[in-house]
Amino acid sequence: MRRWRGLACHSRGVSNGQPSSFITALPKVELHLHLEGTLSPETLLRLVDRNGLDFPYGSVGEIRAALAARPAGLEGFLDHHYVAVQTIQTRQDFTEVAYELLRECRASNIVWVEVFFDPQFHTSRGIPFESVIEGITEGLEAGSAEFGVEAGLIMCINRERSERSAVAMLDQARPYRELILGLGMDSYEEGNPPSKFARAYAAAREDGYRLTAHCDVDQSTSVSNIWEAVDVLRVERIDHGLNAVEDPGLVEVLRERSIGLTACPVRRPTDPEPQDLDRIRQLFEAGVLVTLNTDDPAEFDTGYLTTLMSEVQSAGGYTNADMVRFVQNAFEISWLPQNRKDDYLAVLSEYAEGDAGA
Ligand SMILES: [Zn+2]
């Protein structure tokens, strides 16, 4: 395995709002991170300039102000998100964004990341599928070599589009099958339940893809969407999925079948603390394999994983051992081969034991 290059010493606790050395150096896993949500304001402006685009914001300050002014909720987030994502135009853009993403992962001591990307949004703008996948792969390979962070790709269905479009995406991906770990589903959820894509998921399972799906928090049918994702799509994980806590039978199914949740307790500039801490606590204590992730780190104040985990630990009152368990959960439900999981879990245990003996 590639050795993890973390800091060797650490101490307990959080001080002055800064991540503790324990959280900073903790080896981490990220399972819910959208490539298209990692465009820093600086990168956005560089792409706007290079691609000669009209863009509503002309400076880093204006971009930050627009992020702060977004309406709450999924729609408000997505409407802004897609304006930013349109700045990605070329194969080279994808390469640079993927490379920069792994640089940021390294800064958070992430050792393994599973990265979502949304081909339909790009191909519907006239960008060839091959430019998307080849550009991203080149950036991830260069980033892995440079920063020692390993990555896998999860191709997402945009759920507001038709099932026919999702199946067409799977066809386009076929020549690149070995570059893609799994299939997911994201974007506008209201009125687009998982069952809409039963056929696409069945085809993906046939092709050997690992399966996950977004069931975003507090949608009007969040609980039934989670049931559909489990029973109809037969996913191995749920992205978000925190409304499961409302249904004890569902919690039991998730726990018994080891279907993990990739929670994203992000914080917008207007939030006093990371979102959804109570539900995460309940699911964590119920023994569900809940994990901590950053979703779209350039678009939330929680940023990348060291900052987010530090804020969750502080606001949620978690011990260092609890934080290690979140990472163990993430390795358990990751799509790494079993021998690699075991290697990383051993590194994590060694790290945790160092803290216990400190
Ligand atoms: Zn997401």
mmCIF file of N, CA, C and O in Angstrom, residues 95-143:
data_model
loop_
_atom_site.group_PDB
_atom_site.id
_atom_site.type_symbol
_atom_site.label_atom_id
_atom_site.label_comp_id
_atom_site.label_asym_id
_atom_site.label_seq_id
_atom_site.Cartn_x
_atom_site.Cartn_y
_atom_site.Cartn_z
ATOM 1 N N THR A 95 -8.986 18.338 -15.875
ATOM 2 C CA THR A 95 -7.716 17.842 -15.335
ATOM 3 C C THR A 95 -7.257 18.721 -14.167
ATOM 4 O O THR A 95 -6.890 18.227 -13.097
ATOM 5 N N GLU A 96 -7.310 20.020 -14.360
ATOM 6 C CA GLU A 96 -6.832 20.927 -13.312
ATOM 7 C C GLU A 96 -7.699 20.858 -12.062
ATOM 8 O O GLU A 96 -7.200 20.866 -10.937
ATOM 9 N N VAL A 97 -9.016 20.796 -12.258
ATOM 10 C CA VAL A 97 -9.923 20.757 -11.101
ATOM 11 C C VAL A 97 -9.694 19.469 -10.302
ATOM 12 O O VAL A 97 -9.635 19.484 -9.065
ATOM 13 N N ALA A 98 -9.524 18.345 -11.002
ATOM 14 C CA ALA A 98 -9.297 17.068 -10.315
ATOM 15 C C ALA A 98 -7.967 17.080 -9.566
ATOM 16 O O ALA A 98 -7.864 16.611 -8.431
ATOM 17 N N TYR A 99 -6.944 17.646 -10.201
ATOM 18 C CA TYR A 99 -5.621 17.720 -9.572
ATOM 19 C C TYR A 99 -5.681 18.599 -8.305
ATOM 20 O O TYR A 99 -5.177 18.226 -7.241
ATOM 21 N N GLU A 100 -6.334 19.748 -8.427
ATOM 22 C CA GLU A 100 -6.432 20.660 -7.279
ATOM 23 C C GLU A 100 -7.234 20.022 -6.141
ATOM 24 O O GLU A 100 -6.953 20.248 -4.958
ATOM 25 N N LEU A 101 -8.227 19.243 -6.495
ATOM 26 C CA LEU A 101 -9.026 18.553 -5.489
ATOM 27 C C LEU A 101 -8.145 17.629 -4.638
ATOM 28 O O LEU A 101 -8.241 17.612 -3.407
ATOM 29 N N LEU A 102 -7.250 16.877 -5.283
ATOM 30 C CA LEU A 102 -6.389 15.976 -4.506
ATOM 31 C C LEU A 102 -5.360 16.753 -3.684
ATOM 32 O O LEU A 102 -4.970 16.311 -2.602
ATOM 33 N N ARG A 103 -4.951 17.901 -4.168
ATOM 34 C CA ARG A 103 -4.053 18.742 -3.367
ATOM 35 C C ARG A 103 -4.754 19.149 -2.061
ATOM 36 O O ARG A 103 -4.170 19.109 -0.979
ATOM 37 N N GLU A 104 -6.019 19.507 -2.150
ATOM 38 C CA GLU A 104 -6.769 19.891 -0.945
ATOM 39 C C GLU A 104 -7.001 18.676 -0.039
ATOM 40 O O GLU A 104 -6.999 18.802 1.189
ATOM 41 N N CYS A 105 -7.243 17.521 -0.649
ATOM 42 C CA CYS A 105 -7.408 16.300 0.152
ATOM 43 C C CYS A 105 -6.145 16.018 0.954
ATOM 44 O O CYS A 105 -6.200 15.654 2.129
ATOM 45 N N ARG A 106 -5.011 16.172 0.310
ATOM 46 C CA ARG A 106 -3.735 15.958 1.006
ATOM 47 C C ARG A 106 -3.618 16.900 2.213
ATOM 48 O O ARG A 106 -3.189 16.501 3.297
ATOM 49 N N ALA A 107 -4.030 18.139 2.026
ATOM 50 C CA ALA A 107 -3.947 19.113 3.126
ATOM 51 C C ALA A 107 -4.834 18.708 4.296
ATOM 52 O O ALA A 107 -4.611 19.138 5.430
ATOM 53 N N SER A 108 -5.862 17.887 4.037
ATOM 54 C CA SER A 108 -6.724 17.387 5.116
ATOM 55 C C SER A 108 -6.335 15.972 5.551
ATOM 56 O O SER A 108 -7.086 15.332 6.278
ATOM 57 N N ASN A 109 -5.178 15.496 5.104
ATOM 58 C CA ASN A 109 -4.740 14.132 5.433
ATOM 59 C C ASN A 109 -5.759 13.068 5.054
ATOM 60 O O ASN A 109 -5.966 12.090 5.772
ATOM 61 N N ILE A 110 -6.417 13.285 3.919
ATOM 62 C CA ILE A 110 -7.303 12.260 3.363
ATOM 63 C C ILE A 110 -6.431 11.261 2.609
ATOM 64 O O ILE A 110 -5.589 11.653 1.799
ATOM 65 N N VAL A 111 -6.622 9.979 2.906
ATOM 66 C CA VAL A 111 -5.817 8.965 2.227
ATOM 67 C C VAL A 111 -6.581 8.302 1.084
ATOM 68 O O VAL A 111 -5.988 7.772 0.145
ATOM 69 N N TRP A 112 -7.910 8.306 1.193
ATOM 70 C CA TRP A 112 -8.735 7.668 0.153
ATOM 71 C C TRP A 112 -9.981 8.527 -0.051
ATOM 72 O O TRP A 112 -10.665 8.873 0.917
ATOM 73 N N VAL A 113 -10.253 8.875 -1.302
ATOM 74 C CA VAL A 113 -11.428 9.707 -1.589
ATOM 75 C C VAL A 113 -12.200 9.088 -2.749
ATOM 76 O O VAL A 113 -11.617 8.619 -3.730
ATOM 77 N N GLU A 114 -13.518 9.042 -2.610
ATOM 78 C CA GLU A 114 -14.385 8.610 -3.707
ATOM 79 C C GLU A 114 -15.102 9.862 -4.218
ATOM 80 O O GLU A 114 -15.822 10.513 -3.470
ATOM 81 N N VAL A 115 -14.838 10.196 -5.476
ATOM 82 C CA VAL A 115 -15.220 11.495 -6.037
ATOM 83 C C VAL A 115 -16.426 11.345 -6.966
ATOM 84 O O VAL A 115 -16.389 10.572 -7.929
ATOM 85 N N PHE A 116 -17.483 12.092 -6.673
ATOM 86 C CA PHE A 116 -18.635 12.134 -7.583
ATOM 87 C C PHE A 116 -18.349 13.052 -8.770
ATOM 88 O O PHE A 116 -17.710 14.101 -8.610
ATOM 89 N N PHE A 117 -18.869 12.687 -9.940
ATOM 90 C CA PHE A 117 -18.909 13.646 -11.054
ATOM 91 C C PHE A 117 -20.223 13.452 -11.799
ATOM 92 O O PHE A 117 -20.858 12.400 -11.723
ATOM 93 N N ASP A 118 -20.648 14.502 -12.502
ATOM 94 C CA ASP A 118 -21.981 14.586 -13.116
ATOM 95 C C ASP A 118 -21.876 14.706 -14.632
ATOM 96 O O ASP A 118 -22.013 15.807 -15.180
ATOM 97 N N PRO A 119 -21.653 13.612 -15.344
ATOM 98 C CA PRO A 119 -21.425 13.714 -16.791
ATOM 99 C C PRO A 119 -22.570 14.375 -17.556
ATOM 100 O O PRO A 119 -22.317 15.125 -18.510
ATOM 101 N N GLN A 120 -23.817 14.105 -17.168
ATOM 102 C CA GLN A 120 -24.940 14.617 -17.978
ATOM 103 C C GLN A 120 -24.959 16.145 -18.027
ATOM 104 O O GLN A 120 -25.315 16.731 -19.047
ATOM 105 N N PHE A 121 -24.591 16.772 -16.910
ATOM 106 C CA PHE A 121 -24.570 18.236 -16.914
ATOM 107 C C PHE A 121 -23.565 18.751 -17.943
ATOM 108 O O PHE A 121 -23.785 19.779 -18.593
ATOM 109 N N HIS A 122 -22.488 18.021 -18.122
ATOM 110 C CA HIS A 122 -21.442 18.456 -19.049
ATOM 111 C C HIS A 122 -21.778 18.075 -20.498
ATOM 112 O O HIS A 122 -21.649 18.896 -21.406
ATOM 113 N N THR A 123 -22.212 16.829 -20.692
ATOM 114 C CA THR A 123 -22.503 16.408 -22.073
ATOM 115 C C THR A 123 -23.690 17.186 -22.631
ATOM 116 O O THR A 123 -23.738 17.469 -23.829
ATOM 117 N N SER A 124 -24.615 17.589 -21.760
ATOM 118 C CA SER A 124 -25.774 18.358 -22.248
ATOM 119 C C SER A 124 -25.368 19.769 -22.680
ATOM 120 O O SER A 124 -26.118 20.458 -23.365
ATOM 121 N N ARG A 125 -24.144 20.188 -22.289
ATOM 122 C CA ARG A 125 -23.616 21.492 -22.742
ATOM 123 C C ARG A 125 -22.713 21.311 -23.961
ATOM 124 O O ARG A 125 -22.032 22.257 -24.371
ATOM 125 N N GLY A 126 -22.636 20.090 -24.481
ATOM 126 C CA GLY A 126 -21.844 19.855 -25.687
ATOM 127 C C GLY A 126 -20.430 19.402 -25.434
ATOM 128 O O GLY A 126 -19.623 19.313 -26.367
ATOM 129 N N ILE A 127 -20.091 19.133 -24.172
ATOM 130 C CA ILE A 127 -18.737 18.634 -23.879
ATOM 131 C C ILE A 127 -18.752 17.119 -24.039
ATOM 132 O O ILE A 127 -19.587 16.444 -23.433
ATOM 133 N N PRO A 128 -17.860 16.565 -24.855
ATOM 134 C CA PRO A 128 -17.880 15.106 -25.069
ATOM 135 C C PRO A 128 -17.612 14.336 -23.770
ATOM 136 O O PRO A 128 -16.779 14.764 -22.951
ATOM 137 N N PHE A 129 -18.286 13.207 -23.617
ATOM 138 C CA PHE A 129 -18.087 12.369 -22.428
ATOM 139 C C PHE A 129 -16.611 12.040 -22.244
ATOM 140 O O PHE A 129 -16.084 12.049 -21.134
ATOM 141 N N GLU A 130 -15.927 11.765 -23.379
ATOM 142 C CA GLU A 130 -14.523 11.374 -23.253
ATOM 143 C C GLU A 130 -13.654 12.516 -22.704
ATOM 144 O O GLU A 130 -12.695 12.262 -21.972
ATOM 145 N N SER A 131 -13.987 13.757 -23.025
ATOM 146 C CA SER A 131 -13.209 14.877 -22.452
ATOM 147 C C SER A 131 -13.387 14.923 -20.944
ATOM 148 O O SER A 131 -12.450 15.230 -20.197
ATOM 149 N N VAL A 132 -14.606 14.637 -20.498
ATOM 150 C CA VAL A 132 -14.895 14.671 -19.057
ATOM 151 C C VAL A 132 -14.086 13.581 -18.347
ATOM 152 O O VAL A 132 -13.294 13.853 -17.440
ATOM 153 N N ILE A 133 -14.280 12.347 -18.780
ATOM 154 C CA ILE A 133 -13.675 11.221 -18.049
ATOM 155 C C ILE A 133 -12.158 11.192 -18.230
ATOM 156 O O ILE A 133 -11.421 10.938 -17.265
ATOM 157 N N GLU A 134 -11.688 11.500 -19.420
ATOM 158 C CA GLU A 134 -10.228 11.474 -19.633
ATOM 159 C C GLU A 134 -9.558 12.635 -18.899
ATOM 160 O O GLU A 134 -8.474 12.481 -18.321
ATOM 161 N N GLY A 135 -10.200 13.792 -18.902
ATOM 162 C CA GLY A 135 -9.639 14.946 -18.193
ATOM 163 C C GLY A 135 -9.568 14.694 -16.697
ATOM 164 O O GLY A 135 -8.533 14.932 -16.055
ATOM 165 N N ILE A 136 -10.652 14.191 -16.137
ATOM 166 C CA ILE A 136 -10.673 13.928 -14.693
ATOM 167 C C ILE A 136 -9.638 12.860 -14.339
ATOM 168 O O ILE A 136 -8.882 13.007 -13.372
ATOM 169 N N THR A 137 -9.598 11.804 -15.118
ATOM 170 C CA THR A 137 -8.670 10.706 -14.809
ATOM 171 C C THR A 137 -7.220 11.190 -14.843
ATOM 172 O O THR A 137 -6.420 10.859 -13.964
ATOM 173 N N GLU A 138 -6.888 12.001 -15.837
ATOM 174 C CA GLU A 138 -5.518 12.522 -15.910
ATOM 175 C C GLU A 138 -5.182 13.360 -14.670
ATOM 176 O O GLU A 138 -4.096 13.238 -14.092
ATOM 177 N N GLY A 139 -6.133 14.189 -14.247
ATOM 178 C CA GLY A 139 -5.896 15.026 -13.065
ATOM 179 C C GLY A 139 -5.758 14.195 -11.797
ATOM 180 O O GLY A 139 -4.900 14.477 -10.941
ATOM 181 N N LEU A 140 -6.581 13.166 -11.674
ATOM 182 C CA LEU A 140 -6.505 12.316 -10.480
ATOM 183 C C LEU A 140 -5.197 11.524 -10.468
ATOM 184 O O LEU A 140 -4.566 11.367 -9.412
ATOM 185 N N GLU A 141 -4.776 11.048 -11.629
ATOM 186 C CA GLU A 141 -3.525 10.281 -11.665
ATOM 187 C C GLU A 141 -2.337 11.177 -11.296
ATOM 188 O O GLU A 141 -1.471 10.787 -10.511
ATOM 189 N N ALA A 142 -2.329 12.376 -11.856
ATOM 190 C CA ALA A 142 -1.229 13.305 -11.538
ATOM 191 C C ALA A 142 -1.281 13.698 -10.059
ATOM 192 O O ALA A 142 -0.249 13.752 -9.378
ATOM 193 N N GLY A 143 -2.487 13.948 -9.555
ATOM 194 C CA GLY A 143 -2.640 14.336 -8.147
ATOM 195 C C GLY A 143 -2.258 13.214 -7.199
ATOM 196 O O GLY A 143 -1.617 13.443 -6.166
#
